Amino acid sequence: MRVGIVGDGIAGTLLTWQLARTHRDLDLTLFPGATVGHPPAVVTASAASGGLVRGFEADPRSRAHATAALTELLASPTLRRWSRYTETGSVYVLTHGRIAADGADELDRSVRDSVELVDGAALRTRYGFEGLPAHAVGVAERRAGYVSPAHWRDAVLTELGWLGVTVAAPVSALAAGPVAACDVVIVAAGAWTAPLLSAAGFPAGGLRTKMIQYGVYPASGLLPPCFVDDTSGLYGRPAPGGMLLGLPTEGWDVAPEDVRADAGLADHVGAASALRLPGLRLDGRPRLVAATDSYHDAPGLRLRRVGDAHVYTFAGGSGGAAKTVLAASAEAAGHLVRGLRSSTTTTIGTTAGDDFRGN
């Protein structure tokens, strides 16, 4: 089976790696840099990601992927080296005590002696949180931390060469003009997935783009570990010399090439930090990082078929795929190979220069 994967971010490269190492009969081609003809200086979600990794998520499906991914990461020195995994611990603050307890129990069965439920008093004294709702609880994880998705992606790209994967020229459109025939094409181009599909006349299938932004602040005082505060939206992690901090944006349907950092949002982050973490001192203006990522009506990074064509997407990471992509890509690879043994082909080709196309 000939499989073409469009997109060389962390999702596309890890999906290609999962296919290459478990299904050696596949003829795999990775088409990188799917930015619809826009300059490479545009920041991708993989390059911008803060890389938070933990086992707990409030959503059960996301939690299953996150737990499986963390378990595999902790068991593999190679994966930890590729991803530059840094263990800092983590705390996830929410008000749904039953969800927290059930999730902690599930996680403890996979990652032993790592998870602890903490109450509001411990959130205050141990982590410095203030002003939380009365019923707030925390899921604390000793073995959680963060990765560098960009470094992980680069390491996997190197490994793909050893596994015999062909890395082709970048794709900028899907259209007619056969050069390489594929039985299956998977578009894993992050925020560019929907534009590539739409330009070729395929439905976007519930995919949208949304801006993501955080700041890296010089900081001192009481620095928390990696955290998510569901009660305010604030999230963060330690960074060299300070803290990475962010809030969700309302920047829906932003073109990937048009994203610009929002100084007003950075001010909101500073205000939220002062309220929730008053012991954390932000000692200067942040370095702002902004990008777009793909979101889906049914959240989560997973393989989705596009109509009746042998075209699939592997997108919808919603700005937080670093913690789930390892397990999600393994699941997607298995689903693809089990479900597809067909002679129907899809072509990826070129007309002039390096303007690669497919239909």
Short mmCIF file of C-alpha atoms in Angstrom, two decimals:
data_model
loop_
_atom_site.label_atom_id
_atom_site.label_comp_id
_atom_site.label_asym_id
_atom_site.label_seq_id
_atom_site.Cartn_x
_atom_site.Cartn_y
_atom_site.Cartn_z
CA MET A 1 0.00 0.00 0.00
CA ARG A 2 1.27 3.43 -0.99
CA VAL A 3 0.56 6.07 1.63
CA GLY A 4 1.26 9.80 1.35
CA ILE A 5 1.30 11.94 4.50
CA VAL A 6 1.02 15.69 3.95
CA GLY A 7 2.51 17.78 6.76
CA ASP A 8 5.73 17.47 8.74
CA GLY A 9 4.72 18.86 12.12
CA ILE A 10 4.71 16.63 15.17
CA ALA A 11 1.40 14.98 14.16
CA GLY A 12 2.46 14.13 10.61
CA THR A 13 5.95 12.94 11.49
CA LEU A 14 4.83 10.76 14.42
CA LEU A 15 2.02 9.21 12.36
CA THR A 16 4.54 8.42 9.61
CA TRP A 17 6.92 6.94 12.19
CA GLN A 18 4.19 4.76 13.69
CA LEU A 19 3.30 3.42 10.24
CA ALA A 20 6.93 2.87 9.26
CA ARG A 21 7.96 0.96 12.36
CA THR A 22 4.89 -1.27 12.66
CA HIS A 23 3.87 -1.86 9.02
CA ARG A 24 7.04 -2.37 7.04
CA ASP A 25 5.12 -3.42 3.91
CA LEU A 26 3.86 0.14 3.37
CA ASP A 27 5.43 2.45 0.78
CA LEU A 28 5.46 5.74 2.70
CA THR A 29 6.09 9.26 1.42
CA LEU A 30 6.08 12.29 3.70
CA PHE A 31 5.36 15.62 1.99
CA PRO A 32 6.62 18.35 4.36
CA GLY A 33 5.98 22.04 4.73
CA ALA A 34 2.33 22.11 3.72
CA THR A 35 1.83 25.85 4.16
CA VAL A 36 -0.28 26.57 1.07
CA GLY A 37 2.50 28.53 -0.54
CA HIS A 38 3.13 30.87 2.36
CA PRO A 39 6.62 31.70 3.63
CA PRO A 40 8.44 29.28 5.95
CA ALA A 41 8.85 32.07 8.51
CA VAL A 42 5.21 31.53 9.53
CA VAL A 43 5.22 29.94 13.01
CA THR A 44 3.63 26.48 13.13
CA ALA A 45 1.85 25.01 16.13
CA SER A 46 4.64 22.44 16.56
CA ALA A 47 7.24 25.20 16.73
CA ALA A 48 5.12 27.36 19.05
CA SER A 49 3.83 24.65 21.38
CA GLY A 50 4.57 24.88 25.09
CA GLY A 51 4.63 21.08 25.10
CA LEU A 52 2.76 20.35 28.35
CA VAL A 53 2.65 16.60 29.06
CA ARG A 54 0.58 14.93 31.78
CA GLY A 55 -1.72 11.96 32.13
CA PHE A 56 -4.86 13.70 33.41
CA GLU A 57 -7.45 15.31 31.16
CA ALA A 58 -11.06 16.03 32.07
CA ASP A 59 -12.35 14.48 28.82
CA PRO A 60 -12.21 10.65 29.05
CA ARG A 61 -11.00 10.02 25.49
CA SER A 62 -8.29 12.66 25.74
CA ARG A 63 -7.35 11.27 29.15
CA ALA A 64 -6.93 7.77 27.72
CA HIS A 65 -4.59 9.08 25.02
CA ALA A 66 -2.68 11.32 27.43
CA THR A 67 -2.21 8.51 29.96
CA ALA A 68 -1.08 6.02 27.31
CA ALA A 69 1.32 8.57 25.82
CA LEU A 70 2.85 9.48 29.19
CA THR A 71 3.25 5.79 30.08
CA GLU A 72 5.11 5.08 26.83
CA LEU A 73 7.22 8.22 27.13
CA LEU A 74 8.33 7.39 30.67
CA ALA A 75 9.22 3.83 29.61
CA SER A 76 11.42 4.88 26.68
CA PRO A 77 14.77 6.66 27.12
CA THR A 78 14.84 7.15 23.34
CA LEU A 79 11.51 8.97 23.25
CA ARG A 80 12.49 11.12 26.21
CA ARG A 81 15.73 12.06 24.46
CA TRP A 82 14.04 12.78 21.13
CA SER A 83 11.40 14.96 22.79
CA ARG A 84 13.72 16.63 25.34
CA TYR A 85 11.32 15.60 28.04
CA THR A 86 11.69 17.65 31.22
CA GLU A 87 9.97 16.31 34.34
CA THR A 88 8.65 19.12 36.53
CA GLY A 89 5.48 17.75 38.04
CA SER A 90 2.05 19.13 37.19
CA VAL A 91 -1.21 20.21 38.79
CA TYR A 92 -4.58 20.45 37.03
CA VAL A 93 -7.17 22.58 38.89
CA LEU A 94 -10.89 22.00 38.36
CA THR A 95 -14.18 22.08 40.28
CA HIS A 96 -15.56 18.65 39.29
CA GLY A 97 -14.45 16.43 42.14
CA ARG A 98 -15.87 13.21 40.68
CA ILE A 99 -14.10 13.74 37.35
CA ALA A 100 -10.87 14.45 39.22
CA ALA A 101 -11.20 11.35 41.41
CA ASP A 102 -12.12 9.01 38.55
CA GLY A 103 -9.33 10.37 36.38
CA ALA A 104 -6.78 10.07 39.15
CA ASP A 105 -7.77 6.44 39.76
CA GLU A 106 -7.40 5.62 36.06
CA LEU A 107 -4.04 7.34 35.86
CA ASP A 108 -2.72 5.62 38.98
CA ARG A 109 -3.30 2.22 37.38
CA SER A 110 -0.91 3.15 34.55
CA VAL A 111 1.62 5.48 36.19
CA ARG A 112 2.08 4.24 39.73
CA ASP A 113 2.93 6.54 42.64
CA SER A 114 2.65 9.67 40.50
CA VAL A 115 -0.85 11.06 41.04
CA GLU A 116 -2.41 12.70 44.09
CA LEU A 117 -5.71 14.50 44.66
CA VAL A 118 -5.18 17.78 46.49
CA ASP A 119 -7.77 20.05 48.08
CA GLY A 120 -8.09 23.82 48.05
CA ALA A 121 -5.87 24.25 51.11
CA ALA A 122 -3.04 22.29 49.47
CA LEU A 123 -3.48 24.22 46.23
CA ARG A 124 -2.92 27.38 48.26
CA THR A 125 -0.03 26.30 50.47
CA ARG A 126 1.82 24.02 48.08
CA TYR A 127 1.33 25.80 44.76
CA GLY A 128 0.39 29.36 45.66
CA PHE A 129 -3.12 29.48 44.17
CA GLU A 130 -5.51 32.08 45.56
CA GLY A 131 -9.09 33.07 44.81
CA LEU A 132 -10.18 29.61 43.67
CA PRO A 133 -13.83 28.53 43.83
CA ALA A 134 -14.80 26.84 47.09
CA HIS A 135 -14.99 23.34 45.58
CA ALA A 136 -11.77 23.49 43.58
CA VAL A 137 -9.57 20.40 43.65
CA GLY A 138 -6.30 19.57 41.98
CA VAL A 139 -4.91 16.49 40.23
CA ALA A 140 -1.19 16.60 41.00
CA GLU A 141 1.22 14.44 38.98
CA ARG A 142 4.80 13.90 40.06
CA ARG A 143 5.94 12.38 36.73
CA ALA A 144 4.42 15.03 34.41
CA GLY A 145 6.38 17.76 32.65
CA TYR A 146 6.91 19.12 29.17
CA VAL A 147 8.52 18.28 25.83
CA SER A 148 9.87 20.21 22.87
CA PRO A 149 7.57 19.23 19.97
CA ALA A 150 9.92 20.94 17.50
CA HIS A 151 12.95 18.94 18.66
CA TRP A 152 10.88 15.74 18.77
CA ARG A 153 9.73 16.33 15.21
CA ASP A 154 13.31 16.89 14.01
CA ALA A 155 14.52 13.70 15.71
CA VAL A 156 11.72 11.64 14.17
CA LEU A 157 12.43 13.08 10.71
CA THR A 158 15.99 11.79 11.03
CA GLU A 159 14.71 8.38 12.12
CA LEU A 160 12.35 8.20 9.13
CA GLY A 161 15.34 8.15 6.80
CA TRP A 162 16.66 5.04 8.55
CA LEU A 163 13.22 3.44 8.23
CA GLY A 164 13.15 3.92 4.46
CA VAL A 165 10.51 6.65 4.29
CA THR A 166 10.70 8.95 1.27
CA VAL A 167 10.66 12.64 2.22
CA ALA A 168 9.47 14.58 -0.83
CA ALA A 169 9.24 18.25 -1.78
CA PRO A 170 6.65 20.41 0.04
CA VAL A 171 2.97 20.35 -0.86
CA SER A 172 1.23 23.66 -1.43
CA ALA A 173 -2.07 22.48 -2.95
CA LEU A 174 -4.20 19.43 -3.66
CA ALA A 175 -5.25 19.33 -7.32
CA ALA A 176 -4.78 17.44 -10.59
CA GLY A 177 -1.37 16.61 -12.04
CA PRO A 178 -0.20 13.09 -11.29
CA VAL A 179 3.38 12.43 -10.34
CA ALA A 180 3.18 9.91 -7.49
CA ALA A 181 0.17 7.63 -7.07
CA CYS A 182 -0.96 6.78 -3.54
CA ASP A 183 -3.60 4.41 -2.25
CA VAL A 184 -4.20 6.77 0.65
CA VAL A 185 -3.43 10.42 1.35
CA ILE A 186 -3.48 11.71 4.95
CA VAL A 187 -3.46 15.47 5.44
CA ALA A 188 -1.78 16.17 8.79
CA ALA A 189 -0.91 19.79 8.17
CA GLY A 190 -2.23 21.36 11.35
CA ALA A 191 -3.83 24.74 10.72
CA TRP A 192 -3.24 24.31 6.98
CA THR A 193 -5.30 21.10 6.80
CA ALA A 194 -8.67 22.77 6.20
CA PRO A 195 -7.31 25.28 3.61
CA LEU A 196 -5.65 22.45 1.65
CA LEU A 197 -8.86 20.44 1.63
CA SER A 198 -11.06 23.40 0.72
CA ALA A 199 -8.78 24.49 -2.13
CA ALA A 200 -9.12 20.99 -3.63
CA GLY A 201 -12.90 20.94 -3.30
CA PHE A 202 -13.01 18.61 -0.32
CA PRO A 203 -15.14 19.43 2.74
CA ALA A 204 -13.22 20.69 5.76
CA GLY A 205 -15.11 18.15 7.84
CA GLY A 206 -15.59 20.20 11.00
CA LEU A 207 -12.02 21.52 11.12
CA ARG A 208 -11.40 25.17 12.02
CA THR A 209 -8.41 27.24 12.96
CA LYS A 210 -7.89 29.09 16.21
CA MET A 211 -5.12 31.34 17.43
CA ILE A 212 -2.93 30.17 20.30
CA GLN A 213 -0.69 32.54 22.23
CA TYR A 214 1.49 32.53 25.30
CA GLY A 215 4.23 34.69 26.78
CA VAL A 216 7.56 33.70 28.27
CA TYR A 217 7.98 36.00 31.28
CA PRO A 218 11.05 36.73 33.37
CA ALA A 219 9.79 35.66 36.78
CA SER A 220 10.76 35.07 40.39
CA GLY A 221 9.09 34.25 43.67
CA LEU A 222 6.90 31.16 44.02
CA LEU A 223 7.10 29.44 40.61
CA PRO A 224 4.56 26.63 40.17
CA PRO A 225 5.22 23.47 38.16
CA CYS A 226 3.36 22.85 34.91
CA PHE A 227 -0.28 23.72 35.58
CA VAL A 228 -3.72 24.21 34.11
CA ASP A 229 -6.33 26.17 36.03
CA ASP A 230 -9.68 25.28 34.48
CA THR A 231 -11.43 27.81 36.69
CA SER A 232 -9.70 30.79 35.05
CA GLY A 233 -8.21 29.35 31.84
CA LEU A 234 -4.68 30.21 32.94
CA TYR A 235 -1.97 27.67 32.13
CA GLY A 236 1.80 27.64 32.32
CA ARG A 237 5.05 25.86 32.92
CA PRO A 238 8.56 26.70 34.09
CA ALA A 239 10.87 28.12 31.42
CA PRO A 240 14.56 29.06 31.59
CA GLY A 241 14.71 32.21 33.69
CA GLY A 242 11.00 32.45 34.29
CA MET A 243 7.55 31.14 33.39
CA LEU A 244 5.57 30.41 30.25
CA LEU A 245 1.99 31.66 30.80
CA GLY A 246 -1.07 31.81 28.60
CA LEU A 247 -4.84 32.04 28.33
CA PRO A 248 -7.19 30.67 25.65
CA THR A 249 -7.93 33.13 22.86
CA GLU A 250 -11.13 33.90 20.95
CA GLY A 251 -9.26 34.10 17.65
CA TRP A 252 -11.33 31.66 15.61
CA ASP A 253 -10.88 31.13 11.85
CA VAL A 254 -7.60 33.04 11.72
CA ALA A 255 -5.60 32.37 8.55
CA PRO A 256 -2.35 30.67 9.60
CA GLU A 257 -0.24 33.15 7.68
CA ASP A 258 -2.00 36.16 9.23
CA VAL A 259 -1.60 35.44 12.94
CA ARG A 260 -0.20 38.31 15.01
CA ALA A 261 0.57 38.43 18.72
CA ASP A 262 -2.09 40.24 20.76
CA ALA A 263 -0.57 42.56 23.38
CA GLY A 264 -3.98 43.01 25.00
CA LEU A 265 -4.23 39.29 25.66
CA ALA A 266 -0.79 39.41 27.28
CA ASP A 267 -2.11 42.07 29.66
CA HIS A 268 -5.02 39.78 30.58
CA VAL A 269 -2.55 36.97 31.28
CA GLY A 270 -0.60 39.22 33.63
CA ALA A 271 -3.77 40.22 35.46
CA ALA A 272 -4.96 36.61 35.76
CA SER A 273 -1.58 35.54 37.09
CA ALA A 274 -1.62 38.29 39.73
CA LEU A 275 -5.03 37.11 40.96
CA ARG A 276 -4.45 33.35 40.89
CA LEU A 277 -0.72 33.19 41.69
CA PRO A 278 0.12 36.32 43.71
CA GLY A 279 3.39 34.81 44.93
CA LEU A 280 4.66 34.58 41.34
CA ARG A 281 6.36 37.85 40.36
CA LEU A 282 6.52 38.71 36.67
CA ASP A 283 9.66 40.82 36.37
CA GLY A 284 9.31 42.29 32.90
CA ARG A 285 7.56 42.23 29.54
CA PRO A 286 7.09 38.81 28.00
CA ARG A 287 8.39 37.37 24.77
CA LEU A 288 5.12 36.63 22.98
CA VAL A 289 4.62 33.55 20.80
CA ALA A 290 1.54 33.26 18.56
CA ALA A 291 0.44 30.65 16.06
CA THR A 292 -2.69 28.86 14.87
CA ASP A 293 -3.73 25.26 15.30
CA SER A 294 -6.54 23.08 14.02
CA TYR A 295 -9.65 22.48 16.10
CA HIS A 296 -12.53 20.10 15.40
CA ASP A 297 -16.21 20.06 16.33
CA ALA A 298 -15.51 16.70 18.02
CA PRO A 299 -12.28 17.63 19.84
CA GLY A 300 -9.16 15.55 19.62
CA LEU A 301 -6.35 14.49 17.35
CA ARG A 302 -7.60 11.49 15.39
CA LEU A 303 -7.85 9.97 11.92
CA ARG A 304 -10.95 11.17 10.06
CA ARG A 305 -12.06 10.16 6.56
CA VAL A 306 -12.93 12.94 4.10
CA GLY A 307 -16.14 11.94 2.32
CA ASP A 308 -15.85 8.81 0.16
CA ALA A 309 -12.34 9.57 -1.07
CA HIS A 310 -9.24 7.74 0.13
CA VAL A 311 -8.26 10.99 1.78
CA TYR A 312 -8.02 11.34 5.54
CA THR A 313 -7.11 14.04 8.02
CA PHE A 314 -5.04 13.65 11.15
CA ALA A 315 -5.60 17.02 12.78
CA GLY A 316 -7.69 18.76 15.43
CA GLY A 317 -5.08 18.85 18.17
CA SER A 318 -6.61 22.02 19.62
CA GLY A 319 -3.29 23.47 20.74
CA GLY A 320 -2.61 20.66 23.21
CA ALA A 321 -1.64 17.64 21.12
CA ALA A 322 1.85 17.29 22.61
CA LYS A 323 0.40 15.24 25.47
CA THR A 324 -1.72 12.93 23.27
CA VAL A 325 0.04 12.68 19.89
CA LEU A 326 2.12 9.61 20.74
CA ALA A 327 -0.93 7.49 21.56
CA ALA A 328 -3.22 9.15 19.01
CA SER A 329 -0.77 8.50 16.17
CA ALA A 330 -0.43 4.82 17.14
CA GLU A 331 -4.22 4.48 17.19
CA ALA A 332 -4.54 6.25 13.83
CA ALA A 333 -1.89 4.02 12.22
CA GLY A 334 -3.71 0.91 13.41
CA HIS A 335 -7.09 2.14 12.19
CA LEU A 336 -5.68 3.07 8.81
CA VAL A 337 -4.04 -0.27 8.08
CA ARG A 338 -6.95 -2.33 9.39
CA GLY A 339 -9.50 -0.40 7.38
CA LEU A 340 -7.73 0.14 4.08
CA ARG A 341 -6.55 -2.56 1.70
CA SER A 342 -7.85 -1.12 -1.56
CA SER A 343 -6.51 -0.63 -5.07
CA THR A 344 -8.19 2.78 -5.43
CA THR A 345 -5.50 5.44 -5.80
CA THR A 346 -5.07 9.10 -5.04
CA THR A 347 -2.38 11.10 -6.81
CA ILE A 348 0.02 13.67 -5.54
CA GLY A 349 1.77 15.48 -8.34
CA THR A 350 3.27 18.62 -9.81
CA THR A 351 2.85 20.97 -12.70
CA ALA A 352 5.85 23.30 -12.77
CA GLY A 353 8.67 23.95 -10.36
CA ASP A 354 8.01 22.58 -6.89
CA ASP A 355 4.30 23.34 -6.68
CA PHE A 356 3.18 19.87 -5.59
CA ARG A 357 -0.45 18.95 -5.98
CA GLY A 358 -2.72 15.99 -5.50
CA ASN A 359 -6.31 14.90 -6.16
#
